[in-house]
PDB file of C-alpha atoms and ligand atoms in Angstrom:
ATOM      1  CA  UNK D 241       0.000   0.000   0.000  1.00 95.00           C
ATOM      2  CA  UNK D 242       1.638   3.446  -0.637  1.00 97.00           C
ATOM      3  CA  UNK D 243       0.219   6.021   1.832  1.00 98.00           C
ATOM      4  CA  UNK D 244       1.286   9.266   1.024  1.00 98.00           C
ATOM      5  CA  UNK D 245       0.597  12.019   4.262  1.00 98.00           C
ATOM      6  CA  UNK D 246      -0.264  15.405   3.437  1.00 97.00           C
ATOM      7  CA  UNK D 247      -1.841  18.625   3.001  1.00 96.00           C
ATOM      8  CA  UNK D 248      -2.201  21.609   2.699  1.00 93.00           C
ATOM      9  CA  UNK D 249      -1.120  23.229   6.031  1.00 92.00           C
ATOM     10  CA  UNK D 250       2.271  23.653   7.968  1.00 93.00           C
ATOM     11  CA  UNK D 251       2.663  21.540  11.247  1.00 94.00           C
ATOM     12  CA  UNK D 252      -0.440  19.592  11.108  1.00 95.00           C
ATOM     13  CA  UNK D 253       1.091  16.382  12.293  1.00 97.00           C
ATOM     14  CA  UNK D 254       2.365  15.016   9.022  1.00 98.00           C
ATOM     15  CA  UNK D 255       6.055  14.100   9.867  1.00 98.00           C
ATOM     16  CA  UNK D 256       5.178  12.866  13.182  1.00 98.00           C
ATOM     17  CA  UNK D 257       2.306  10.772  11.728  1.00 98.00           C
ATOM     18  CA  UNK D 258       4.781   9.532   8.952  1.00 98.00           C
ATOM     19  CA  UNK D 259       7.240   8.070  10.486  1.00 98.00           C
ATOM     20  CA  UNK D 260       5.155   6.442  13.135  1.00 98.00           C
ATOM     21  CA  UNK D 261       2.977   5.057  10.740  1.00 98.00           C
ATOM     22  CA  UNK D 262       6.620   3.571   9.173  1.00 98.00           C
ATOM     23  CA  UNK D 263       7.712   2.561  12.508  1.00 98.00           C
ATOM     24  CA  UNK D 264       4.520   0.557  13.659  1.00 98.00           C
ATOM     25  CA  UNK D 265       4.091  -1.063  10.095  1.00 98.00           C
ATOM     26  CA  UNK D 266       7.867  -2.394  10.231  1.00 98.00           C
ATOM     27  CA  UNK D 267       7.596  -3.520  13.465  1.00 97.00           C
ATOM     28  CA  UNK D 268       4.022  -5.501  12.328  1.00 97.00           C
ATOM     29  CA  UNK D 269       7.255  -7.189  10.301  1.00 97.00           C
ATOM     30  CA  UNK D 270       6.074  -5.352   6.909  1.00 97.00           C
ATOM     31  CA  UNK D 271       9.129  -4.191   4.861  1.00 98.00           C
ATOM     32  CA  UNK D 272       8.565  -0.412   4.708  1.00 98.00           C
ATOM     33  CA  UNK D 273      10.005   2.281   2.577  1.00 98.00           C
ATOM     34  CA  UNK D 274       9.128   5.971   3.842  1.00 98.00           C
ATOM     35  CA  UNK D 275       9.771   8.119   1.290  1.00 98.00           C
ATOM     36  CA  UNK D 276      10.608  11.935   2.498  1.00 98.00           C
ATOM     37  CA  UNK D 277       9.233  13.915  -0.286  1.00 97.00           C
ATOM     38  CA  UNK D 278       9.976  17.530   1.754  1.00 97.00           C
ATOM     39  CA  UNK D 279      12.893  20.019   0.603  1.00 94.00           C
ATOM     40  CA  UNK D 280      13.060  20.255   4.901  1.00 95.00           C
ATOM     41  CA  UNK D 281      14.107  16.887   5.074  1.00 97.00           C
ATOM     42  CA  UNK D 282      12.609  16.461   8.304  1.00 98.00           C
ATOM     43  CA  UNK D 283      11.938  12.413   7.852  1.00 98.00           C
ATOM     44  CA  UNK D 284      15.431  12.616   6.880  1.00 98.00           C
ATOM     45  CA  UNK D 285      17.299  14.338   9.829  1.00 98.00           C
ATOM     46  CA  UNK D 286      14.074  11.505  11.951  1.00 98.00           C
ATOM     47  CA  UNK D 287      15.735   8.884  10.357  1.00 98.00           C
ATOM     48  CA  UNK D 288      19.294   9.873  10.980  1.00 98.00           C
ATOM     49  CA  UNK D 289      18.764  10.136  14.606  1.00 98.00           C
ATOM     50  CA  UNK D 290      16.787   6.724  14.585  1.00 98.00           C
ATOM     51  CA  UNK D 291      19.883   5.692  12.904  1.00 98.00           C
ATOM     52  CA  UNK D 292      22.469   6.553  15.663  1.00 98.00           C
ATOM     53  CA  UNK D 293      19.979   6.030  18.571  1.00 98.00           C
ATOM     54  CA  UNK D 294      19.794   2.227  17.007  1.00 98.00           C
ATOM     55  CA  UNK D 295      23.031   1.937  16.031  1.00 97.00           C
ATOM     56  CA  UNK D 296      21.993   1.981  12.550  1.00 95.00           C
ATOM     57  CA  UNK D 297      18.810  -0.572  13.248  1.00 97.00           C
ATOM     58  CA  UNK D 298      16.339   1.635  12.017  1.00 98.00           C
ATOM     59  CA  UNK D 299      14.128  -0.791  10.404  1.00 98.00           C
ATOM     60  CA  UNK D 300      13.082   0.571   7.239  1.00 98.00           C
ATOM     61  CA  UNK D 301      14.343   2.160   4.373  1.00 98.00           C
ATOM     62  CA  UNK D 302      14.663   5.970   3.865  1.00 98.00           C
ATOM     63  CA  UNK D 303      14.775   7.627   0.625  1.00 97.00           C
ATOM     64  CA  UNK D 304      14.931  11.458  -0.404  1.00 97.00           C
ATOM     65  CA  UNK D 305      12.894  12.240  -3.743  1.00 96.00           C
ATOM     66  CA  UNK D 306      11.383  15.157  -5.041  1.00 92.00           C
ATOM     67  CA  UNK D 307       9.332  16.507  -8.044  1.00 90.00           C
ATOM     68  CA  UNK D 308       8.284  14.292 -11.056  1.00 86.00           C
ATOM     69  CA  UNK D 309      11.121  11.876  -9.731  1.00 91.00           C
ATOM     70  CA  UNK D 310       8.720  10.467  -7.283  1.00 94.00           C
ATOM     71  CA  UNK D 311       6.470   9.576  -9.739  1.00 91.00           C
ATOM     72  CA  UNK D 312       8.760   7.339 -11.741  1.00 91.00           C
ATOM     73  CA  UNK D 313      10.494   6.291  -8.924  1.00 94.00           C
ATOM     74  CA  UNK D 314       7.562   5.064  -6.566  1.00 93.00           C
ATOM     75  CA  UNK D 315       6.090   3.188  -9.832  1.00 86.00           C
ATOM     76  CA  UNK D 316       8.810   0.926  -9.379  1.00 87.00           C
ATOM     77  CA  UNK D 317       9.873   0.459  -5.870  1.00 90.00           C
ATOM     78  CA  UNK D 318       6.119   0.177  -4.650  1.00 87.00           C
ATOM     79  CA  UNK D 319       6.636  -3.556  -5.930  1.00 89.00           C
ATOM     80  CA  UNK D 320       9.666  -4.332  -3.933  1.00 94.00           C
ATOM     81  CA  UNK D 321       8.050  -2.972  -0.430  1.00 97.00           C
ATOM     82  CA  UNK D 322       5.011  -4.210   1.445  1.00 96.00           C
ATOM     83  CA  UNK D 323       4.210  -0.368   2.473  1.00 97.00           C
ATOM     84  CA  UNK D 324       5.590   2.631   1.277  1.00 98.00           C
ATOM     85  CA  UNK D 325       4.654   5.834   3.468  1.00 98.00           C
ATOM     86  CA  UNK D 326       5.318   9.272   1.677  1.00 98.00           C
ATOM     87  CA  UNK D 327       5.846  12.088   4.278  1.00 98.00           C
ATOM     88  CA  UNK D 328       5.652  15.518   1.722  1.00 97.00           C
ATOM     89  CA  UNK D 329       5.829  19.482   2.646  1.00 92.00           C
ATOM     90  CA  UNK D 330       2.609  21.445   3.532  1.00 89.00           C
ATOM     91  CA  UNK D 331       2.398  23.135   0.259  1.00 91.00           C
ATOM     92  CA  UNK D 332       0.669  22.432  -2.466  1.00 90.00           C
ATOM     93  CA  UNK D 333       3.217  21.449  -4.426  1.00 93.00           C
ATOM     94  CA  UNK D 334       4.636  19.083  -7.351  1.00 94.00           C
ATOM     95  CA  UNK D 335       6.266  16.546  -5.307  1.00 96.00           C
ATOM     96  CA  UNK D 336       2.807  16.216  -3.046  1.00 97.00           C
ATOM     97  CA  UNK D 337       0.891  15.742  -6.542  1.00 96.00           C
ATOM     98  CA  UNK D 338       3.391  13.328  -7.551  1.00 96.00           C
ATOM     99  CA  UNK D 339       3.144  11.339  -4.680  1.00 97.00           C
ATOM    100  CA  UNK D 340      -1.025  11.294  -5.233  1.00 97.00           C
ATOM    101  CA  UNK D 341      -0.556  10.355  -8.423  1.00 96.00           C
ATOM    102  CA  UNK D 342       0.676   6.817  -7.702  1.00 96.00           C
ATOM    103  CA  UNK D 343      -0.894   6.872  -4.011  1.00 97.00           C
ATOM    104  CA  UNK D 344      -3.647   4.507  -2.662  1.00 97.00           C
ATOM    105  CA  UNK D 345      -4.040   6.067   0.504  1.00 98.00           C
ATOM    106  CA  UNK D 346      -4.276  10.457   1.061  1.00 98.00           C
ATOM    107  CA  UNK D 347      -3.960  10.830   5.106  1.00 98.00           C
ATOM    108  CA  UNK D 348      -4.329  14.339   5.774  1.00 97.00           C
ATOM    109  CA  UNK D 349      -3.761  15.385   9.496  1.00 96.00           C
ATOM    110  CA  UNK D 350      -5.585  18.244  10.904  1.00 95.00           C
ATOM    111  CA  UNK D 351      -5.361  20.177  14.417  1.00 94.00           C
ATOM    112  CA  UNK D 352      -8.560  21.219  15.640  1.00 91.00           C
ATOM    113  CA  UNK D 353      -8.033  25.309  15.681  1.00 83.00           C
ATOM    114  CA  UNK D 354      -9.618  27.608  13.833  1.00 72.00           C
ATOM    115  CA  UNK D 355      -7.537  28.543  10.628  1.00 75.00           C
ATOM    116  CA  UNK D 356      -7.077  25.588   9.756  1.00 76.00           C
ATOM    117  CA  UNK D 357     -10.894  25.738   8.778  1.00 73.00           C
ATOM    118  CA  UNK D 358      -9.469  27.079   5.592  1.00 79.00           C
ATOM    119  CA  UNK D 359      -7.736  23.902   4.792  1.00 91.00           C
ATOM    120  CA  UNK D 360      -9.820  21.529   4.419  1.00 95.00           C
ATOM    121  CA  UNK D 361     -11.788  23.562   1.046  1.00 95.00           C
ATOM    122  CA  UNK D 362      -7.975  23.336  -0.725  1.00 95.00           C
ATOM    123  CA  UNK D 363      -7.495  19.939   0.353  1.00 97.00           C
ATOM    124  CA  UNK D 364     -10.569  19.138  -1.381  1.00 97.00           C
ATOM    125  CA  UNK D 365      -9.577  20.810  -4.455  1.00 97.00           C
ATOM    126  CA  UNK D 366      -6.493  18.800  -4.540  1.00 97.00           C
ATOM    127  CA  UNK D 367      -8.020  15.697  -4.332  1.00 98.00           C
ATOM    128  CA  UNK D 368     -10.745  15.886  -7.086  1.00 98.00           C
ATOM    129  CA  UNK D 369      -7.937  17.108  -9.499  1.00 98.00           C
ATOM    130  CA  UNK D 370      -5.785  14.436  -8.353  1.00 98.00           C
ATOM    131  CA  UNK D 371      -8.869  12.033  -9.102  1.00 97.00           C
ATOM    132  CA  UNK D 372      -8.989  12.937 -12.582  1.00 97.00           C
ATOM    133  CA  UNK D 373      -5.509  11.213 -12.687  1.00 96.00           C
ATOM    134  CA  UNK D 374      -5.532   8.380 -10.408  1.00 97.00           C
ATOM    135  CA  UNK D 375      -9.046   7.558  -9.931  1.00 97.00           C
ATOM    136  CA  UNK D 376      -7.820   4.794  -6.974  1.00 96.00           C
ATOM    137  CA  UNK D 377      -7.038   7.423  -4.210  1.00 97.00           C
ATOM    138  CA  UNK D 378      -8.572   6.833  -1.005  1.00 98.00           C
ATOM    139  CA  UNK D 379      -8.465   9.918   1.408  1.00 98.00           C
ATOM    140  CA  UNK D 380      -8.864  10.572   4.819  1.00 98.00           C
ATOM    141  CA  UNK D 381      -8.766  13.009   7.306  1.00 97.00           C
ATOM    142  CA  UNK D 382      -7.788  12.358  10.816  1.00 97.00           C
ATOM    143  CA  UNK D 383      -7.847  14.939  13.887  1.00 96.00           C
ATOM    144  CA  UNK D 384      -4.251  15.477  15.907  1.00 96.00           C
ATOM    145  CA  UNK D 385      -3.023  17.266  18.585  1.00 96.00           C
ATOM    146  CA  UNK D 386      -6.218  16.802  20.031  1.00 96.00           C
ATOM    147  CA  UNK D 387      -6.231  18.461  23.188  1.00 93.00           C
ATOM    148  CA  UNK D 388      -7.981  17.074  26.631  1.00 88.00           C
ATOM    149  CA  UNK D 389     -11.381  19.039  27.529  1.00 84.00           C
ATOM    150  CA  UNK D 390     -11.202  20.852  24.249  1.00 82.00           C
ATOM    151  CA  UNK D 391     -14.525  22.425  23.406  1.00 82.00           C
ATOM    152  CA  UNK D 392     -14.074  22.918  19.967  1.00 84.00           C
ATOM    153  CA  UNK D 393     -13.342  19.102  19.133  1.00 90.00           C
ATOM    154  CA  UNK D 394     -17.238  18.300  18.249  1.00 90.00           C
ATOM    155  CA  UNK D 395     -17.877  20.956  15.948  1.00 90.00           C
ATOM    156  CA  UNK D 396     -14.329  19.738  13.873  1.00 91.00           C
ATOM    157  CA  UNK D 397     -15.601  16.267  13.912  1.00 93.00           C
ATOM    158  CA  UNK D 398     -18.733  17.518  12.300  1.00 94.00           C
ATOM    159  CA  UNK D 399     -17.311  19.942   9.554  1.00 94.00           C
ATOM    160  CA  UNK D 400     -14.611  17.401   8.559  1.00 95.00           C
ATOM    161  CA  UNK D 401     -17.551  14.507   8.537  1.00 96.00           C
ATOM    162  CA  UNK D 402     -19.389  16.658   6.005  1.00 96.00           C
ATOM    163  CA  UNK D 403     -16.474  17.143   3.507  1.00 96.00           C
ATOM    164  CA  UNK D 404     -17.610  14.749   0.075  1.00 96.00           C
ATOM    165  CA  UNK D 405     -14.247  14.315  -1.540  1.00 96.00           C
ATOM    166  CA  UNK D 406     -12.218  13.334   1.758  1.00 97.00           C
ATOM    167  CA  UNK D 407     -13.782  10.632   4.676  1.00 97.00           C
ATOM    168  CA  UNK D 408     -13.496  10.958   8.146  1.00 97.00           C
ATOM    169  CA  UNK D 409     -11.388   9.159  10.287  1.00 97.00           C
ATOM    170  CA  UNK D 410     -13.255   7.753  13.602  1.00 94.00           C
ATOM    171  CA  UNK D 411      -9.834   8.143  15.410  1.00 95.00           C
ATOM    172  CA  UNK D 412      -7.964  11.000  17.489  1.00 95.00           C
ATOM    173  CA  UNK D 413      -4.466  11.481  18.039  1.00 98.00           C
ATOM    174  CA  UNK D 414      -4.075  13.732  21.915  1.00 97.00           C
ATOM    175  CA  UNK D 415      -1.861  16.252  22.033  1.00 97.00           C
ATOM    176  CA  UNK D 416       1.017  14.434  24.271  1.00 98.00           C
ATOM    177  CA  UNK D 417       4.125  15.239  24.851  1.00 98.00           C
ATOM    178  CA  UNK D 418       5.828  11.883  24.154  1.00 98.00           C
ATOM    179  CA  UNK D 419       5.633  12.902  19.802  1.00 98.00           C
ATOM    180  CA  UNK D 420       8.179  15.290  20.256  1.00 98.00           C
ATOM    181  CA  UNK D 421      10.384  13.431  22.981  1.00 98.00           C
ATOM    182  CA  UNK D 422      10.610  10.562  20.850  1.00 98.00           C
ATOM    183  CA  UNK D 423      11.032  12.203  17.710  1.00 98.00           C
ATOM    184  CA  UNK D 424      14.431  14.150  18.453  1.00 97.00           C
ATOM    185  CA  UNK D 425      15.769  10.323  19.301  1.00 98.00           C
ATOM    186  CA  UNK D 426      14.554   9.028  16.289  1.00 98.00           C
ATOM    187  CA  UNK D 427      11.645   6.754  17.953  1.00 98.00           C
ATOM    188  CA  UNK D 428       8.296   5.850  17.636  1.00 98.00           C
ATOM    189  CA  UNK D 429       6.313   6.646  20.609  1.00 98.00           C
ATOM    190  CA  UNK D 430       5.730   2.779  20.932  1.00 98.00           C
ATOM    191  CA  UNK D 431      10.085   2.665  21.522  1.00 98.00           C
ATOM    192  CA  UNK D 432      10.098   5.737  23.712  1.00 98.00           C
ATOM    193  CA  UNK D 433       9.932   4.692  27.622  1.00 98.00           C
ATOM    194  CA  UNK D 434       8.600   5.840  29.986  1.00 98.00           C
ATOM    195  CA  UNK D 435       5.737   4.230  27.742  1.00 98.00           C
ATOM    196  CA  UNK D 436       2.620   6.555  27.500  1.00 98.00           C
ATOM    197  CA  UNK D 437       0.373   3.830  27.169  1.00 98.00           C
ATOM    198  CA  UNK D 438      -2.521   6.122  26.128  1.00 98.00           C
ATOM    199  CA  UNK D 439      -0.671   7.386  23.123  1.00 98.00           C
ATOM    200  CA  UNK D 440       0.214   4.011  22.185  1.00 98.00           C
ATOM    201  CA  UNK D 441      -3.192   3.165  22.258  1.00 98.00           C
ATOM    202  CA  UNK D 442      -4.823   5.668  20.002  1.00 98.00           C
ATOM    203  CA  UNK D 443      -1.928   5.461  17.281  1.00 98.00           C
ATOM    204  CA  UNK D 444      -2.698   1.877  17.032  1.00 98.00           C
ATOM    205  CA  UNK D 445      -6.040   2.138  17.698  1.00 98.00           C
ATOM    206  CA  UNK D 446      -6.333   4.614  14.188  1.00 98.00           C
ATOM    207  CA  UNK D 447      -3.750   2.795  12.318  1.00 98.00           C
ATOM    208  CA  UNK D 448      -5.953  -0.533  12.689  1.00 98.00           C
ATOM    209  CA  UNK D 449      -8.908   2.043  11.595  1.00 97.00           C
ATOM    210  CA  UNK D 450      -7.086   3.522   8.759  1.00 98.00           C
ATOM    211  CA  UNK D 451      -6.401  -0.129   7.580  1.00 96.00           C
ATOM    212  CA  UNK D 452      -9.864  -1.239   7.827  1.00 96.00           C
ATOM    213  CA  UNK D 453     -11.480   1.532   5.988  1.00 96.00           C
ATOM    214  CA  UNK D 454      -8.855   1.530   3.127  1.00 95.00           C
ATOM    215  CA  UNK D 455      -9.954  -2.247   2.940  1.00 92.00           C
ATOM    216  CA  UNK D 456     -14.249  -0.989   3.248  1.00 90.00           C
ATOM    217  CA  UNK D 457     -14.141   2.209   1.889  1.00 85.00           C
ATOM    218  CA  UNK D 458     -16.681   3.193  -1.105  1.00 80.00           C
ATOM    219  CA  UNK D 459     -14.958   5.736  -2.194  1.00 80.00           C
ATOM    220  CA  UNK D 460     -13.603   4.982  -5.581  1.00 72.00           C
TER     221      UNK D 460
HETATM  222  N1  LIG K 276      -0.092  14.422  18.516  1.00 67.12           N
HETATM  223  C1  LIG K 276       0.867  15.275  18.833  1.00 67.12           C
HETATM  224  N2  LIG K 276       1.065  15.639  20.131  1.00 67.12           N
HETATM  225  C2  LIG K 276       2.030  16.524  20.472  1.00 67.12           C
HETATM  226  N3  LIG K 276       2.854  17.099  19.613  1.00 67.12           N
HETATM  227  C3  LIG K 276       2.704  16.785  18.304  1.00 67.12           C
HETATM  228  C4  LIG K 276       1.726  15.862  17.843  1.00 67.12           C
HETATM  229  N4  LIG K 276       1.825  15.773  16.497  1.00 67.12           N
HETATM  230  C5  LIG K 276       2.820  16.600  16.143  1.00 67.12           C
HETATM  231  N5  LIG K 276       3.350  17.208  17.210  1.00 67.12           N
HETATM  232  C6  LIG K 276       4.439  18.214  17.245  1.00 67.12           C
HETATM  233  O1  LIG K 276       4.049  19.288  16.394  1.00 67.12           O
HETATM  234  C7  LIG K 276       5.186  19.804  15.702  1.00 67.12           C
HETATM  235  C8  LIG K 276       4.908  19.726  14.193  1.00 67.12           C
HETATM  236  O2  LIG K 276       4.789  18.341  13.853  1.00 67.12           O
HETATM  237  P1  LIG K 276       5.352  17.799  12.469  1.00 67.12           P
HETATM  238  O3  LIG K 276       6.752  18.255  12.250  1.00 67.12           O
HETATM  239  O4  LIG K 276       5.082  16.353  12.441  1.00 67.12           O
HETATM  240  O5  LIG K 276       4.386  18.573  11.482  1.00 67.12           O
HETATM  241  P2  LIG K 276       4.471  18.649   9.902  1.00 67.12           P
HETATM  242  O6  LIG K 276       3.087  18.720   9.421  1.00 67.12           O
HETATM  243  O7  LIG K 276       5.342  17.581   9.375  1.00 67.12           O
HETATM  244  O8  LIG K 276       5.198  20.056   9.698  1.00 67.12           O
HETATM  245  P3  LIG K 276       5.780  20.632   8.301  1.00 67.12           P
HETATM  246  O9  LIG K 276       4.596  21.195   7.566  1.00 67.12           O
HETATM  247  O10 LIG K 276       6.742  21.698   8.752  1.00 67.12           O
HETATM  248  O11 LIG K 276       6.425  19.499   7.579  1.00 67.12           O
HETATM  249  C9  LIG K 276       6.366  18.952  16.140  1.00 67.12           C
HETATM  250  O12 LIG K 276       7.049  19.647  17.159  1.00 67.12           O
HETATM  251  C10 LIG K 276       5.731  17.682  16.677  1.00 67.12           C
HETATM  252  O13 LIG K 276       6.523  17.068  17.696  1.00 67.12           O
HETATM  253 MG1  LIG K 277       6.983  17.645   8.075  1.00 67.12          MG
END
């Protein structure tokens, strides 16, 4: 399956979900390639520290491609790996419309505040143009950095549930402080210890969703 995460906004979650989602797929014993498709490199520099926190054990394979190169490029590797996970920029930009070109799976993160309200209409945009290309892509949107008691969660759930083009995720991701501790050592929260059992929880809890609602979805 080649998930590529996305959208259209700037910290919405997308690195963090990305290499996470790589991480708990490779440990499931699936041969993952996550593809960092951002000039910041940020799945890069992830994967570096991974690397020397490990001692070079990181578990999947990394690669750095941008532009039209992805296109070509995923074509062909996308039948070596099991899963390949596609972490791009929040920009509208070539290598993100690459990547949905030869995607099965859109993830778009979003954090419940208010501008990112304006989002979700681009996101939209995106995906029926990508459509007209690759008439396979699934997308969904999931909520992150939820945080506890927030009054504004409800209200997200029903304006994302609405959206036609891009279906709802049934799963949150909390706003918890163990995403960034284990990022700067290169870990998944499920490596990171003192375990935060709750996190691990809902990021396996809406990876096993994601998986089952690729497999059910009617979109398509
Ligand atoms: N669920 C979460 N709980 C707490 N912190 C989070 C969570 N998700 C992401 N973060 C933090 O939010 C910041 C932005 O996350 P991340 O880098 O993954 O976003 P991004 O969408 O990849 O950003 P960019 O658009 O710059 O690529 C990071 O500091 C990350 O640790
Ligand atoms: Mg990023």
């Amino acid at each position: 399956m080649i998930i590529t995460v996305g959208g259209t906004k700037g910290g919405s979650g997308k690195t963090t979900v990305a290499t996470n989602v790589a991480i708990f797929l490779a440990e499931q014993g699936r041969k993952v390639l996550l593809v960092d498709a951002d000039e910041q490199e940020t799945s890069a520099d992830f994967t570096e520290f991974r690397h020397d926190t490990f001692e070079g054990f990181v578990g999947y394979t990394l690669v750095k491609l941008n532009g039209d190169k992805i296109y070509t490029s995923i074509r062909d590797l996308g039948e070596v790996f099991s899963d390949v996970v596609i972490d791009t920029g929040g920009r509208d930009t070539i290598s993100q419309r690459a990547s949905l070109t030869v995607s099965d799976v859109y993830l778009v993160p979003f954090v419940p505040r208010s501008f990112e309200m304006w989002t979700l209409a681009k996101v939209e945009k995106l995906v029926k143009e990508v459509r007209l290309i690759n008439p396979k892509l699934k997308s969904f949107s999931v909520l992150n950095r939820v945080e506890a008691r927030s009054q504004y969660v409800e209200s997200w759930m029903e304006y994302l549930k609405a959206s036609e083009d891009i279906e709802f995720l049934d799963a949150q991701l909390g706003d918890r402080v163990v995403y960034s501790h284990a990022a700067i050592r290169g870990m998944g929260i499920n490596e990171y210890k003192p375990k935060d059992a709750t996190a691990i929880r809902e990021f396996t809890d809406f990876l096993q969703k994601l998986m089952e609602r690729v497999q059910n979805s009617k979109q398509v």
